[in-house]
Amino acid sequence: MLILLVAALPAHADVADMLQSVKPGVVGVGVFNPSGSPRANLQGTGFAVLDGTYVVSCAHIFAKPLDSEKKETHAVFVGRDRQITVRPAKLIATDHSRDLALLKIEGAPLPALKLGDSSAAREGWQLYFTGYPIGSVLGLNPSTHRAGLAAIIPIFTPLPSASQLTVRTLKQAKDAYEVFGLDAVAYPGNSGSPVWHPDTGEVLGVVNSVYVKGAKETALSAPSGISYAIPVKYVHALLKRALPEAK
């Protein structure tokens, strides 16, 4: 029994070590209002890619127009605990159908995460995602969750009758794609969190949304335990479209 326990330790240590290389590239995203209270409004999660001056997140986080009179700007928040640095950011590309967004930040580059090959992902893999499930309530401290890749499923499932079609389902049927079903609890602030492989640290998906029991307000009090992520191949496509010169 003792031998078995000792043999199991290196695997846990490897994940802990890999996490230390992933966390510096994970950031908060949202809006900065210089006259607001609070001034920094963290609304989700993002992660640095390419040369470290670009951040991937979810498009729905930036759906609300900025208030120019209040001099609001999109922003990326970096740091730890209550030591938060605001980095102005510009929204340069979106993929609304897959809810992805690409930001360009000002200043020095951040530690970039490596994008993997999501087409190689297999059901049953144990993955992890890192982000801000309850925003910055406890400071800028990201949480990491283990997430089994429970299923690779289509975003659109044929409906039994035409009467059940909606504008949303029609759009999904026209542009169907696969998502990763994760057997993990994610919260609204986790939107944009990178889903990464513990052996390589490569990002394979982006946490997109959570199935919620009942009303939206129950997301924290009664999470369903089911979440899904957009495969990172769609991030590759967004980068290629927005930055054709990037390699």
PDB file of C-alpha atoms in Angstrom:
ATOM      1  CA  MET A   1       0.000   0.000   0.000  1.00  0.00           C
ATOM      2  CA  LEU A   2       2.809   2.430   0.898  1.00  0.00           C
ATOM      3  CA  ILE A   3       4.574   1.673  -2.389  1.00  0.00           C
ATOM      4  CA  LEU A   4       1.396   2.428  -4.343  1.00  0.00           C
ATOM      5  CA  LEU A   5       0.943   5.765  -2.572  1.00  0.00           C
ATOM      6  CA  VAL A   6       4.520   6.830  -3.237  1.00  0.00           C
ATOM      7  CA  ALA A   7       4.214   5.812  -6.880  1.00  0.00           C
ATOM      8  CA  ALA A   8       1.183   8.064  -7.259  1.00  0.00           C
ATOM      9  CA  LEU A   9       2.898  11.214  -5.982  1.00  0.00           C
ATOM     10  CA  PRO A  10       4.861  12.247  -9.103  1.00  0.00           C
ATOM     11  CA  ALA A  11       1.677  12.598 -11.213  1.00  0.00           C
ATOM     12  CA  HIS A  12       0.223  15.103  -8.750  1.00  0.00           C
ATOM     13  CA  ALA A  13       3.533  16.963  -8.579  1.00  0.00           C
ATOM     14  CA  ASP A  14       3.643  17.201 -12.380  1.00  0.00           C
ATOM     15  CA  VAL A  15       0.225  18.882 -12.524  1.00  0.00           C
ATOM     16  CA  ALA A  16       1.216  21.287  -9.748  1.00  0.00           C
ATOM     17  CA  ASP A  17       4.416  22.171 -11.581  1.00  0.00           C
ATOM     18  CA  MET A  18       2.609  22.672 -14.891  1.00  0.00           C
ATOM     19  CA  LEU A  19       0.075  24.931 -13.200  1.00  0.00           C
ATOM     20  CA  GLN A  20       2.859  27.294 -12.180  1.00  0.00           C
ATOM     21  CA  SER A  21       3.709  27.834 -15.837  1.00  0.00           C
ATOM     22  CA  VAL A  22       0.055  28.256 -16.864  1.00  0.00           C
ATOM     23  CA  LYS A  23      -1.147  30.715 -14.199  1.00  0.00           C
ATOM     24  CA  PRO A  24       1.029  33.709 -15.215  1.00  0.00           C
ATOM     25  CA  GLY A  25      -0.654  33.745 -18.635  1.00  0.00           C
ATOM     26  CA  VAL A  26      -4.204  33.771 -17.213  1.00  0.00           C
ATOM     27  CA  VAL A  27      -5.734  37.228 -16.743  1.00  0.00           C
ATOM     28  CA  GLY A  28      -8.963  38.906 -15.785  1.00  0.00           C
ATOM     29  CA  VAL A  29     -10.879  40.772 -18.491  1.00  0.00           C
ATOM     30  CA  GLY A  30     -13.566  43.420 -18.291  1.00  0.00           C
ATOM     31  CA  VAL A  31     -14.091  47.160 -18.214  1.00  0.00           C
ATOM     32  CA  PHE A  32     -12.161  49.990 -16.567  1.00  0.00           C
ATOM     33  CA  ASN A  33     -14.081  53.125 -15.572  1.00  0.00           C
ATOM     34  CA  PRO A  34     -11.770  55.841 -14.156  1.00  0.00           C
ATOM     35  CA  SER A  35     -14.671  57.561 -12.375  1.00  0.00           C
ATOM     36  CA  GLY A  36     -16.555  54.443 -11.301  1.00  0.00           C
ATOM     37  CA  SER A  37     -16.751  52.638  -7.994  1.00  0.00           C
ATOM     38  CA  PRO A  38     -15.149  50.227  -8.334  1.00  0.00           C
ATOM     39  CA  ARG A  39     -13.094  51.448 -11.249  1.00  0.00           C
ATOM     40  CA  ALA A  40     -12.068  47.966 -12.333  1.00  0.00           C
ATOM     41  CA  ASN A  41     -14.956  45.679 -13.270  1.00  0.00           C
ATOM     42  CA  LEU A  42     -13.694  42.139 -13.869  1.00  0.00           C
ATOM     43  CA  GLN A  43     -16.284  40.304 -15.968  1.00  0.00           C
ATOM     44  CA  GLY A  44     -14.502  37.144 -17.046  1.00  0.00           C
ATOM     45  CA  THR A  45     -11.249  35.382 -17.785  1.00  0.00           C
ATOM     46  CA  GLY A  46      -8.770  35.490 -20.641  1.00  0.00           C
ATOM     47  CA  PHE A  47      -5.325  34.150 -21.482  1.00  0.00           C
ATOM     48  CA  ALA A  48      -2.312  35.482 -23.345  1.00  0.00           C
ATOM     49  CA  VAL A  49      -1.333  34.019 -26.720  1.00  0.00           C
ATOM     50  CA  LEU A  50       1.196  34.509 -29.537  1.00  0.00           C
ATOM     51  CA  ASP A  51       3.770  37.158 -28.525  1.00  0.00           C
ATOM     52  CA  GLY A  52       2.047  37.865 -25.198  1.00  0.00           C
ATOM     53  CA  THR A  53       0.355  41.099 -26.312  1.00  0.00           C
ATOM     54  CA  TYR A  54      -2.821  39.320 -27.428  1.00  0.00           C
ATOM     55  CA  VAL A  55      -5.490  37.879 -25.136  1.00  0.00           C
ATOM     56  CA  VAL A  56      -8.220  35.370 -26.010  1.00  0.00           C
ATOM     57  CA  SER A  57     -11.545  35.461 -24.172  1.00  0.00           C
ATOM     58  CA  CYS A  58     -15.309  35.214 -24.824  1.00  0.00           C
ATOM     59  CA  ALA A  59     -17.172  37.658 -27.057  1.00  0.00           C
ATOM     60  CA  HIS A  60     -20.266  37.945 -24.846  1.00  0.00           C
ATOM     61  CA  ILE A  61     -18.178  39.621 -22.145  1.00  0.00           C
ATOM     62  CA  PHE A  62     -17.723  42.616 -24.441  1.00  0.00           C
ATOM     63  CA  ALA A  63     -21.250  42.762 -25.874  1.00  0.00           C
ATOM     64  CA  LYS A  64     -22.277  45.865 -23.915  1.00  0.00           C
ATOM     65  CA  PRO A  65     -21.130  49.127 -25.599  1.00  0.00           C
ATOM     66  CA  LEU A  66     -18.568  51.199 -23.731  1.00  0.00           C
ATOM     67  CA  ASP A  67     -19.701  54.478 -22.187  1.00  0.00           C
ATOM     68  CA  SER A  68     -17.500  57.049 -23.910  1.00  0.00           C
ATOM     69  CA  GLU A  69     -18.720  59.871 -21.642  1.00  0.00           C
ATOM     70  CA  LYS A  70     -17.405  57.975 -18.629  1.00  0.00           C
ATOM     71  CA  LYS A  71     -14.216  57.159 -20.572  1.00  0.00           C
ATOM     72  CA  GLU A  72     -14.738  53.437 -20.173  1.00  0.00           C
ATOM     73  CA  THR A  73     -12.222  51.152 -21.815  1.00  0.00           C
ATOM     74  CA  HIS A  74     -11.848  47.424 -22.267  1.00  0.00           C
ATOM     75  CA  ALA A  75      -9.151  46.179 -19.932  1.00  0.00           C
ATOM     76  CA  VAL A  76      -7.038  43.236 -18.907  1.00  0.00           C
ATOM     77  CA  PHE A  77      -6.253  42.831 -15.206  1.00  0.00           C
ATOM     78  CA  VAL A  78      -2.978  41.278 -14.108  1.00  0.00           C
ATOM     79  CA  GLY A  79      -1.343  40.746 -10.733  1.00  0.00           C
ATOM     80  CA  ARG A  80      -2.175  38.768  -7.615  1.00  0.00           C
ATOM     81  CA  ASP A  81      -4.314  39.276  -4.527  1.00  0.00           C
ATOM     82  CA  ARG A  82      -5.207  42.985  -4.238  1.00  0.00           C
ATOM     83  CA  GLN A  83      -2.168  44.123  -6.223  1.00  0.00           C
ATOM     84  CA  ILE A  84      -3.943  44.605  -9.548  1.00  0.00           C
ATOM     85  CA  THR A  85      -2.535  46.324 -12.615  1.00  0.00           C
ATOM     86  CA  VAL A  86      -4.925  47.570 -15.278  1.00  0.00           C
ATOM     87  CA  ARG A  87      -3.776  47.086 -18.856  1.00  0.00           C
ATOM     88  CA  PRO A  88      -5.839  48.974 -21.474  1.00  0.00           C
ATOM     89  CA  ALA A  89      -7.005  46.649 -24.234  1.00  0.00           C
ATOM     90  CA  LYS A  90      -8.568  46.963 -27.655  1.00  0.00           C
ATOM     91  CA  LEU A  91     -11.082  44.478 -29.008  1.00  0.00           C
ATOM     92  CA  ILE A  92      -9.700  43.655 -32.448  1.00  0.00           C
ATOM     93  CA  ALA A  93     -11.652  40.550 -33.529  1.00  0.00           C
ATOM     94  CA  THR A  94     -14.653  38.439 -32.545  1.00  0.00           C
ATOM     95  CA  ASP A  95     -16.312  35.206 -33.600  1.00  0.00           C
ATOM     96  CA  HIS A  96     -19.830  35.709 -32.285  1.00  0.00           C
ATOM     97  CA  SER A  97     -21.128  32.347 -33.469  1.00  0.00           C
ATOM     98  CA  ARG A  98     -18.564  30.592 -31.273  1.00  0.00           C
ATOM     99  CA  ASP A  99     -18.396  33.362 -28.662  1.00  0.00           C
ATOM    100  CA  LEU A 100     -14.669  34.057 -29.011  1.00  0.00           C
ATOM    101  CA  ALA A 101     -12.863  37.384 -28.735  1.00  0.00           C
ATOM    102  CA  LEU A 102      -9.328  38.609 -29.358  1.00  0.00           C
ATOM    103  CA  LEU A 103      -7.867  41.587 -27.507  1.00  0.00           C
ATOM    104  CA  LYS A 104      -4.672  43.553 -28.049  1.00  0.00           C
ATOM    105  CA  ILE A 105      -3.124  44.929 -24.869  1.00  0.00           C
ATOM    106  CA  GLU A 106      -0.798  47.849 -24.289  1.00  0.00           C
ATOM    107  CA  GLY A 107       2.553  47.582 -22.556  1.00  0.00           C
ATOM    108  CA  ALA A 108       4.950  44.715 -21.969  1.00  0.00           C
ATOM    109  CA  PRO A 109       4.007  41.218 -23.169  1.00  0.00           C
ATOM    110  CA  LEU A 110       2.517  38.643 -20.824  1.00  0.00           C
ATOM    111  CA  PRO A 111       3.644  34.999 -20.559  1.00  0.00           C
ATOM    112  CA  ALA A 112       1.816  33.413 -23.501  1.00  0.00           C
ATOM    113  CA  LEU A 113       0.146  30.015 -23.360  1.00  0.00           C
ATOM    114  CA  LYS A 114       0.690  27.570 -26.194  1.00  0.00           C
ATOM    115  CA  LEU A 115      -2.306  26.609 -28.295  1.00  0.00           C
ATOM    116  CA  GLY A 116      -2.607  22.884 -28.925  1.00  0.00           C
ATOM    117  CA  ASP A 117      -4.391  20.673 -31.449  1.00  0.00           C
ATOM    118  CA  SER A 118      -7.957  20.180 -30.244  1.00  0.00           C
ATOM    119  CA  SER A 119      -8.714  17.730 -33.054  1.00  0.00           C
ATOM    120  CA  ALA A 120      -6.447  15.250 -31.250  1.00  0.00           C
ATOM    121  CA  ALA A 121      -8.445  15.483 -27.996  1.00  0.00           C
ATOM    122  CA  ARG A 122     -10.121  12.275 -26.855  1.00  0.00           C
ATOM    123  CA  GLU A 123     -13.125  11.642 -24.668  1.00  0.00           C
ATOM    124  CA  GLY A 124     -11.978  10.458 -21.262  1.00  0.00           C
ATOM    125  CA  TRP A 125      -8.964  12.779 -21.028  1.00  0.00           C
ATOM    126  CA  GLN A 126      -8.480  14.545 -17.706  1.00  0.00           C
ATOM    127  CA  LEU A 127      -7.984  18.249 -18.385  1.00  0.00           C
ATOM    128  CA  TYR A 128      -7.866  21.398 -16.261  1.00  0.00           C
ATOM    129  CA  PHE A 129      -9.148  24.948 -16.581  1.00  0.00           C
ATOM    130  CA  THR A 130      -7.936  28.038 -14.753  1.00  0.00           C
ATOM    131  CA  GLY A 131      -9.867  31.255 -14.259  1.00  0.00           C
ATOM    132  CA  TYR A 132     -11.863  33.543 -11.975  1.00  0.00           C
ATOM    133  CA  PRO A 133     -15.145  31.784 -11.052  1.00  0.00           C
ATOM    134  CA  ILE A 134     -16.343  34.554  -8.726  1.00  0.00           C
ATOM    135  CA  GLY A 135     -14.457  37.456 -10.256  1.00  0.00           C
ATOM    136  CA  SER A 136     -12.110  39.419  -8.022  1.00  0.00           C
ATOM    137  CA  VAL A 137     -14.144  39.072  -4.821  1.00  0.00           C
ATOM    138  CA  LEU A 138     -11.198  37.298  -3.188  1.00  0.00           C
ATOM    139  CA  GLY A 139      -8.578  39.295  -5.051  1.00  0.00           C
ATOM    140  CA  LEU A 140      -6.998  38.450  -8.377  1.00  0.00           C
ATOM    141  CA  ASN A 141      -6.377  34.818  -7.495  1.00  0.00           C
ATOM    142  CA  PRO A 142      -7.288  32.298 -10.198  1.00  0.00           C
ATOM    143  CA  SER A 143      -8.788  28.928  -9.328  1.00  0.00           C
ATOM    144  CA  THR A 144      -7.978  25.702 -11.163  1.00  0.00           C
ATOM    145  CA  HIS A 145     -10.500  22.905 -11.667  1.00  0.00           C
ATOM    146  CA  ARG A 146     -10.050  19.383 -12.971  1.00  0.00           C
ATOM    147  CA  ALA A 147     -12.389  18.644 -15.860  1.00  0.00           C
ATOM    148  CA  GLY A 148     -12.870  15.308 -17.527  1.00  0.00           C
ATOM    149  CA  LEU A 149     -13.561  15.510 -21.243  1.00  0.00           C
ATOM    150  CA  ALA A 150     -16.919  13.815 -20.927  1.00  0.00           C
ATOM    151  CA  ALA A 151     -18.081  14.182 -24.531  1.00  0.00           C
ATOM    152  CA  ILE A 152     -17.323  15.807 -27.853  1.00  0.00           C
ATOM    153  CA  ILE A 153     -20.774  16.834 -29.000  1.00  0.00           C
ATOM    154  CA  PRO A 154     -22.465  18.940 -31.695  1.00  0.00           C
ATOM    155  CA  ILE A 155     -23.692  22.366 -30.609  1.00  0.00           C
ATOM    156  CA  PHE A 156     -26.901  21.688 -32.521  1.00  0.00           C
ATOM    157  CA  THR A 157     -29.129  18.655 -32.087  1.00  0.00           C
ATOM    158  CA  PRO A 158     -31.975  18.120 -34.601  1.00  0.00           C
ATOM    159  CA  LEU A 159     -35.328  18.989 -33.039  1.00  0.00           C
ATOM    160  CA  PRO A 160     -38.381  16.707 -33.199  1.00  0.00           C
ATOM    161  CA  SER A 161     -40.594  19.386 -34.760  1.00  0.00           C
ATOM    162  CA  ALA A 162     -40.241  22.644 -36.683  1.00  0.00           C
ATOM    163  CA  SER A 163     -42.335  24.443 -34.065  1.00  0.00           C
ATOM    164  CA  GLN A 164     -39.412  24.199 -31.638  1.00  0.00           C
ATOM    165  CA  LEU A 165     -37.038  26.089 -33.893  1.00  0.00           C
ATOM    166  CA  THR A 166     -35.828  29.475 -32.680  1.00  0.00           C
ATOM    167  CA  VAL A 167     -33.560  32.114 -34.164  1.00  0.00           C
ATOM    168  CA  ARG A 168     -30.710  30.716 -32.072  1.00  0.00           C
ATOM    169  CA  THR A 169     -31.244  27.093 -33.099  1.00  0.00           C
ATOM    170  CA  LEU A 170     -31.578  28.084 -36.759  1.00  0.00           C
ATOM    171  CA  LYS A 171     -28.208  29.833 -36.592  1.00  0.00           C
ATOM    172  CA  GLN A 172     -26.663  26.804 -34.897  1.00  0.00           C
ATOM    173  CA  ALA A 173     -28.096  24.473 -37.541  1.00  0.00           C
ATOM    174  CA  LYS A 174     -26.662  26.639 -40.317  1.00  0.00           C
ATOM    175  CA  ASP A 175     -23.211  26.787 -38.739  1.00  0.00           C
ATOM    176  CA  ALA A 176     -22.983  23.608 -36.672  1.00  0.00           C
ATOM    177  CA  TYR A 177     -19.774  22.776 -34.827  1.00  0.00           C
ATOM    178  CA  GLU A 178     -18.553  20.556 -32.027  1.00  0.00           C
ATOM    179  CA  VAL A 179     -17.952  21.533 -28.418  1.00  0.00           C
ATOM    180  CA  PHE A 180     -16.259  19.816 -25.503  1.00  0.00           C
ATOM    181  CA  GLY A 181     -18.593  18.680 -22.750  1.00  0.00           C
ATOM    182  CA  LEU A 182     -16.820  18.875 -19.389  1.00  0.00           C
ATOM    183  CA  ASP A 183     -17.843  17.119 -16.178  1.00  0.00           C
ATOM    184  CA  ALA A 184     -16.817  20.088 -14.042  1.00  0.00           C
ATOM    185  CA  VAL A 185     -18.468  22.994 -12.278  1.00  0.00           C
ATOM    186  CA  ALA A 186     -17.774  26.337 -13.934  1.00  0.00           C
ATOM    187  CA  TYR A 187     -19.248  29.705 -13.001  1.00  0.00           C
ATOM    188  CA  PRO A 188     -19.995  32.879 -14.992  1.00  0.00           C
ATOM    189  CA  GLY A 189     -16.560  34.377 -14.244  1.00  0.00           C
ATOM    190  CA  ASN A 190     -14.936  31.288 -15.777  1.00  0.00           C
ATOM    191  CA  SER A 191     -16.009  32.373 -19.263  1.00  0.00           C
ATOM    192  CA  GLY A 192     -12.792  32.617 -21.285  1.00  0.00           C
ATOM    193  CA  SER A 193     -10.781  30.277 -19.064  1.00  0.00           C
ATOM    194  CA  PRO A 194      -8.203  28.154 -20.904  1.00  0.00           C
ATOM    195  CA  VAL A 195      -8.767  24.393 -20.805  1.00  0.00           C
ATOM    196  CA  TRP A 196      -5.304  22.853 -20.758  1.00  0.00           C
ATOM    197  CA  HIS A 197      -3.625  19.472 -20.834  1.00  0.00           C
ATOM    198  CA  PRO A 198      -1.684  18.617 -17.641  1.00  0.00           C
ATOM    199  CA  ASP A 199       1.204  16.941 -19.487  1.00  0.00           C
ATOM    200  CA  THR A 200       1.971  19.757 -21.942  1.00  0.00           C
ATOM    201  CA  GLY A 201       0.209  22.850 -20.646  1.00  0.00           C
ATOM    202  CA  GLU A 202      -1.217  23.335 -24.139  1.00  0.00           C
ATOM    203  CA  VAL A 203      -4.624  24.971 -24.391  1.00  0.00           C
ATOM    204  CA  LEU A 204      -7.218  22.704 -26.015  1.00  0.00           C
ATOM    205  CA  GLY A 205     -10.369  24.727 -25.401  1.00  0.00           C
ATOM    206  CA  VAL A 206     -11.962  27.880 -24.010  1.00  0.00           C
ATOM    207  CA  VAL A 207     -14.646  27.654 -21.312  1.00  0.00           C
ATOM    208  CA  ASN A 208     -17.705  29.171 -22.901  1.00  0.00           C
ATOM    209  CA  SER A 209     -20.824  28.691 -20.834  1.00  0.00           C
ATOM    210  CA  VAL A 210     -22.574  26.735 -18.119  1.00  0.00           C
ATOM    211  CA  TYR A 211     -25.884  24.871 -18.146  1.00  0.00           C
ATOM    212  CA  VAL A 212     -27.769  26.399 -15.246  1.00  0.00           C
ATOM    213  CA  LYS A 213     -30.682  24.963 -13.275  1.00  0.00           C
ATOM    214  CA  GLY A 214     -33.596  27.385 -13.425  1.00  0.00           C
ATOM    215  CA  ALA A 215     -32.927  31.108 -13.460  1.00  0.00           C
ATOM    216  CA  LYS A 216     -29.588  32.715 -14.144  1.00  0.00           C
ATOM    217  CA  GLU A 217     -29.340  33.786 -10.497  1.00  0.00           C
ATOM    218  CA  THR A 218     -28.923  30.141  -9.444  1.00  0.00           C
ATOM    219  CA  ALA A 219     -25.559  29.815 -11.200  1.00  0.00           C
ATOM    220  CA  LEU A 220     -23.764  30.134  -7.860  1.00  0.00           C
ATOM    221  CA  SER A 221     -26.323  28.544  -5.516  1.00  0.00           C
ATOM    222  CA  ALA A 222     -27.232  25.513  -7.636  1.00  0.00           C
ATOM    223  CA  PRO A 223     -24.700  24.812 -10.388  1.00  0.00           C
ATOM    224  CA  SER A 224     -25.566  21.941 -12.689  1.00  0.00           C
ATOM    225  CA  GLY A 225     -22.027  20.547 -12.797  1.00  0.00           C
ATOM    226  CA  ILE A 226     -22.059  20.564 -16.584  1.00  0.00           C
ATOM    227  CA  SER A 227     -20.020  23.020 -18.615  1.00  0.00           C
ATOM    228  CA  TYR A 228     -18.644  23.160 -22.104  1.00  0.00           C
ATOM    229  CA  ALA A 229     -15.714  24.611 -23.972  1.00  0.00           C
ATOM    230  CA  ILE A 230     -15.050  25.763 -27.506  1.00  0.00           C
ATOM    231  CA  PRO A 231     -12.275  23.677 -29.114  1.00  0.00           C
ATOM    232  CA  VAL A 232      -9.124  25.712 -29.641  1.00  0.00           C
ATOM    233  CA  LYS A 233      -9.125  25.013 -33.379  1.00  0.00           C
ATOM    234  CA  TYR A 234     -11.633  27.858 -33.619  1.00  0.00           C
ATOM    235  CA  VAL A 235      -9.180  30.123 -31.803  1.00  0.00           C
ATOM    236  CA  HIS A 236      -6.573  29.201 -34.411  1.00  0.00           C
ATOM    237  CA  ALA A 237      -9.079  30.177 -37.125  1.00  0.00           C
ATOM    238  CA  LEU A 238      -9.849  33.514 -35.431  1.00  0.00           C
ATOM    239  CA  LEU A 239      -6.140  34.341 -35.120  1.00  0.00           C
ATOM    240  CA  LYS A 240      -5.517  33.417 -38.743  1.00  0.00           C
ATOM    241  CA  ARG A 241      -8.370  35.670 -39.883  1.00  0.00           C
ATOM    242  CA  ALA A 242      -7.485  38.605 -37.623  1.00  0.00           C
ATOM    243  CA  LEU A 243      -3.701  38.337 -37.906  1.00  0.00           C
ATOM    244  CA  PRO A 244      -2.834  36.698 -41.233  1.00  0.00           C
ATOM    245  CA  GLU A 245       0.815  37.635 -40.731  1.00  0.00           C
ATOM    246  CA  ALA A 246       1.043  35.766 -37.401  1.00  0.00           C
ATOM    247  CA  LYS A 247       2.603  32.317 -37.365  1.00  0.00           C
TER     248      LYS A 247
END
